[in-house]
XYZ file of N, CA and C in Angstrom:
315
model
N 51.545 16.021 336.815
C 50.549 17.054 336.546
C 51.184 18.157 335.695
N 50.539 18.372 334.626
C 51.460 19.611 333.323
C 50.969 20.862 334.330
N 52.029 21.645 334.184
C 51.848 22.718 334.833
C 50.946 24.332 333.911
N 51.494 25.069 334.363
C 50.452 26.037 333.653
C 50.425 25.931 332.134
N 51.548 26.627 332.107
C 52.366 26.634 330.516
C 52.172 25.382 329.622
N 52.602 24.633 330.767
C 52.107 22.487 329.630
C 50.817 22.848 329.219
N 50.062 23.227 330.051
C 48.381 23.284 329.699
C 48.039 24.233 328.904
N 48.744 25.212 328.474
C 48.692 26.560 327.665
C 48.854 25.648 326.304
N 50.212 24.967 326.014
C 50.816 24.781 325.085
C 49.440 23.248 324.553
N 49.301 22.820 325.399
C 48.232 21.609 325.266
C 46.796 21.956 324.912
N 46.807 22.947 324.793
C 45.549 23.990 324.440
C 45.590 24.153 323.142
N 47.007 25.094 322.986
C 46.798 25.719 321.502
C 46.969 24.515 320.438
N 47.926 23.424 320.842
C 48.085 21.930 320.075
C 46.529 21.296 319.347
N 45.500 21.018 320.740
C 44.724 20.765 320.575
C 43.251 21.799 319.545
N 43.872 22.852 319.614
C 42.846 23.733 318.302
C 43.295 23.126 317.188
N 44.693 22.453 316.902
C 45.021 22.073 315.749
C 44.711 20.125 315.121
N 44.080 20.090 316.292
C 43.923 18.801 315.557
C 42.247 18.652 315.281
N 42.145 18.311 314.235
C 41.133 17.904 313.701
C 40.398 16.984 314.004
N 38.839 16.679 313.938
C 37.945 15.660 314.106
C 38.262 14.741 313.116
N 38.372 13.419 313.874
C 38.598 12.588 312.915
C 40.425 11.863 312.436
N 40.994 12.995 313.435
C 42.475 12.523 313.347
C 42.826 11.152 314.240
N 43.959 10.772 313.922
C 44.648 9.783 313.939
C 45.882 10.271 315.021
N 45.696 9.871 316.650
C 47.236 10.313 317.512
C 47.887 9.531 317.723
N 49.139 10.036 317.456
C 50.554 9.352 317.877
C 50.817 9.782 318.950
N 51.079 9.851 320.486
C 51.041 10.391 322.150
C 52.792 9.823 322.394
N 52.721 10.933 322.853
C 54.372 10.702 323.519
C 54.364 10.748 325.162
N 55.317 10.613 325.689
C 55.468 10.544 327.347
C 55.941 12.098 327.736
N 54.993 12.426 328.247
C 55.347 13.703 329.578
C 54.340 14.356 329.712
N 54.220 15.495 330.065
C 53.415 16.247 330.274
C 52.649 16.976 329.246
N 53.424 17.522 328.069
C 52.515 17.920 326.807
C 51.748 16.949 326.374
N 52.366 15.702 326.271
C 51.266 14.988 325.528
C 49.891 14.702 326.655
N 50.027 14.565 328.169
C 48.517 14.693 328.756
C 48.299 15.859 328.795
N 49.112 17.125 329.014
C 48.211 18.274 328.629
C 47.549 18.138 327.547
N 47.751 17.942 326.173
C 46.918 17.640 324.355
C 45.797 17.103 325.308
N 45.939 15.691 325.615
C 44.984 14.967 325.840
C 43.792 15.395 326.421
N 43.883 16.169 327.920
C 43.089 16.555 328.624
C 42.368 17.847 328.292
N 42.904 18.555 326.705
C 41.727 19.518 326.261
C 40.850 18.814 324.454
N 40.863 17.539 324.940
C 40.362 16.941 323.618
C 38.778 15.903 324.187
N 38.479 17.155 324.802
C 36.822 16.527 325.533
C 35.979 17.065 324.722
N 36.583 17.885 323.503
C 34.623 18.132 322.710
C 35.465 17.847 321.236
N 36.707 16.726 321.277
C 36.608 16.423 319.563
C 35.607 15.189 319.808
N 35.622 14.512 318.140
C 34.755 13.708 318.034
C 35.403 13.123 316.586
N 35.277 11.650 317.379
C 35.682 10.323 316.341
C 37.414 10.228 316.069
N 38.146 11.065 317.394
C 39.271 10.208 317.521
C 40.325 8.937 316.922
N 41.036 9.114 316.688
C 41.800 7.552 316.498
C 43.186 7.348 317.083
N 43.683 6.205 317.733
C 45.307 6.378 318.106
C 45.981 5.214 317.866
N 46.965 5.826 317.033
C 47.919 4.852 316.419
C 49.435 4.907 317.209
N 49.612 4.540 318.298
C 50.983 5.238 318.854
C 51.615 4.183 319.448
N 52.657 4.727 319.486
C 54.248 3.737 320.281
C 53.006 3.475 322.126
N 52.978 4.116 322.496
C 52.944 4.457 323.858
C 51.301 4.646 324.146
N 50.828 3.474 325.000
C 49.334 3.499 324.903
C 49.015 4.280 326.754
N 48.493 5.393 327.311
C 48.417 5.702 329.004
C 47.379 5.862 329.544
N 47.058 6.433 330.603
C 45.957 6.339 331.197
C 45.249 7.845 330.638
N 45.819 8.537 330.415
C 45.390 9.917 329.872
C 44.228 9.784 328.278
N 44.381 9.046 327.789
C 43.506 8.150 327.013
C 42.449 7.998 327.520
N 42.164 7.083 328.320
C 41.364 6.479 329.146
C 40.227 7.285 329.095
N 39.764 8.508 329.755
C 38.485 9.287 329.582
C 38.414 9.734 328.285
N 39.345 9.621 327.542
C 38.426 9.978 326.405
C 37.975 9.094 325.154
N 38.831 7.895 325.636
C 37.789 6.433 325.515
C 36.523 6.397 325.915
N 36.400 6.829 327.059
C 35.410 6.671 327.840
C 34.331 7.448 327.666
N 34.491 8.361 327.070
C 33.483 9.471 326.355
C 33.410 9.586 325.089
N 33.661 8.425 324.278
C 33.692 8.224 323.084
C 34.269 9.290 322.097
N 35.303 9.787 322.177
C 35.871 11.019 321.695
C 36.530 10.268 321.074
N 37.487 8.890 321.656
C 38.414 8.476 320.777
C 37.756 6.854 320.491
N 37.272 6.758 319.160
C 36.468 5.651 319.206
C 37.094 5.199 317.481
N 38.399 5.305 316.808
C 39.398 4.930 316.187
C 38.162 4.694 314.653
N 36.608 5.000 314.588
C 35.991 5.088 313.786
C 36.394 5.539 311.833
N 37.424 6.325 312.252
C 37.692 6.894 310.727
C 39.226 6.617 310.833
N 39.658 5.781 310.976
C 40.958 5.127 311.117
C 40.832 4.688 309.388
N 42.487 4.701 308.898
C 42.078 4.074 307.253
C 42.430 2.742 307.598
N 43.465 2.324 308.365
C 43.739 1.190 309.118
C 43.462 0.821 310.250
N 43.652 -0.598 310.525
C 42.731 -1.006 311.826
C 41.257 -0.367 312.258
N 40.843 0.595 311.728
C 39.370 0.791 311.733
C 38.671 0.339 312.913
N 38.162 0.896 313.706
C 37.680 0.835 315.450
C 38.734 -0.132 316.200
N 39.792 0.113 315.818
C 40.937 -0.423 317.002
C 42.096 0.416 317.361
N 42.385 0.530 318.598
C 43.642 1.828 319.217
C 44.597 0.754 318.427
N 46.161 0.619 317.846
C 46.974 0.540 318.265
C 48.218 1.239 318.404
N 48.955 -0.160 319.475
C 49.691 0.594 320.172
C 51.269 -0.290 320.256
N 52.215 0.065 321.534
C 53.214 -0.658 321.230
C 53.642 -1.252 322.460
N 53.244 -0.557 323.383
C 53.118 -0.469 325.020
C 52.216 0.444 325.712
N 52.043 -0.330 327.007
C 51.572 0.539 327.824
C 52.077 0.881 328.806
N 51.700 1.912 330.015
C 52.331 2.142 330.892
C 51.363 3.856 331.326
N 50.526 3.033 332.662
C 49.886 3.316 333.260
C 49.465 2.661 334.715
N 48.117 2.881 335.024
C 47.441 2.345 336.361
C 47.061 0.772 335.920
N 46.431 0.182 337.200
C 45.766 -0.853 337.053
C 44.632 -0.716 335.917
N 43.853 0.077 336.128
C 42.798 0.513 335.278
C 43.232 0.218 333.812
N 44.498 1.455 333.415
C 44.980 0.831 332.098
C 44.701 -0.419 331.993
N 45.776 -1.180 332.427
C 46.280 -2.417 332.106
C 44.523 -3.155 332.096
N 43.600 -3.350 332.884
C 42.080 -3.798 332.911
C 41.372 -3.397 331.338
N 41.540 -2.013 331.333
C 40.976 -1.798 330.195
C 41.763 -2.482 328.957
N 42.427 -2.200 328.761
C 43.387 -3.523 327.574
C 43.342 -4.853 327.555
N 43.235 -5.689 328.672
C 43.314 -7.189 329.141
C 42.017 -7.773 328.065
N 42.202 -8.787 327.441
C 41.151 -9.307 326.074
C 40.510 -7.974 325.533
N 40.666 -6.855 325.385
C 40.036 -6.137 324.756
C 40.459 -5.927 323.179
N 39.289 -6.629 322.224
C 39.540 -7.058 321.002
C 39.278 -5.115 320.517
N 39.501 -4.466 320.806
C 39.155 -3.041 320.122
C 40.654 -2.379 320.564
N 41.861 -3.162 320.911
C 43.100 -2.337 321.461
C 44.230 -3.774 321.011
N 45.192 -2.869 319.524
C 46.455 -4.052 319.553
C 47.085 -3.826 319.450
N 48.011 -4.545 320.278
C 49.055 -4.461 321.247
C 50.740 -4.887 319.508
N 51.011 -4.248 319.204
C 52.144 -4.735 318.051
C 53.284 -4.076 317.851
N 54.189 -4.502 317.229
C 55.930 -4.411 317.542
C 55.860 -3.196 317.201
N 57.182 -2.171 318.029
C 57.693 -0.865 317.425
C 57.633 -0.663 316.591
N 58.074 -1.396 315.271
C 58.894 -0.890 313.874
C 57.355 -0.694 313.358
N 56.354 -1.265 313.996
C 55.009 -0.878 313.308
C 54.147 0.222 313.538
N 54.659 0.414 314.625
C 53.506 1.859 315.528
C 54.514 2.866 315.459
């Protein structure tokens, strides 16, 4: 859980990204703090090493729907995951999420 400050700093991050961007997500707490104040962008995309569950709702609310991607175009990818069951469910045959080597993501 990002603590105050994570969520401060995950705040002001998130004024800076634009509708329509493209995320690269790292592991810890800033990057789900970013995540968890990106509930009123719109048309999302994620291109990253590291695919988590912090994602997940805003998949789910179509925020991140990889639409204006110049590549892969309505598909997350990624390089791994590492999350809940849920993750791993939501990825399993899901032709809109690919899964490809480091040196690429």
């Amino acid at each position: 859980e990002p603590s105050a400050i994570e969520k401060k700093i995950g705040s002001y991050i998130a004024e800076l990204i634009p509708d329509g961007a493209t995320l690269q997500m790292g592991i810890g707490n800033i990057p789900n703090a970013v995540l968890a104040q990106l509930g009123n962008h719109k048309h999302l995309g994620i291109h990253t090493e590291m695919f988590s569950d912090g994602m997940l709702p805003l998949v789910d609310s179509g925020v991140i729907d990889n639409s204006r991607k110049i590549t892969h175009t309505g598909r997350t990818v990624t390089s791994f995951l590492l999350g809940s069951q849920n993750l791993y469910n939501y990825v399993d045959n899901n032709p809109g999420v690919e899964v490809l080597e480091c040196e690429y993501t």
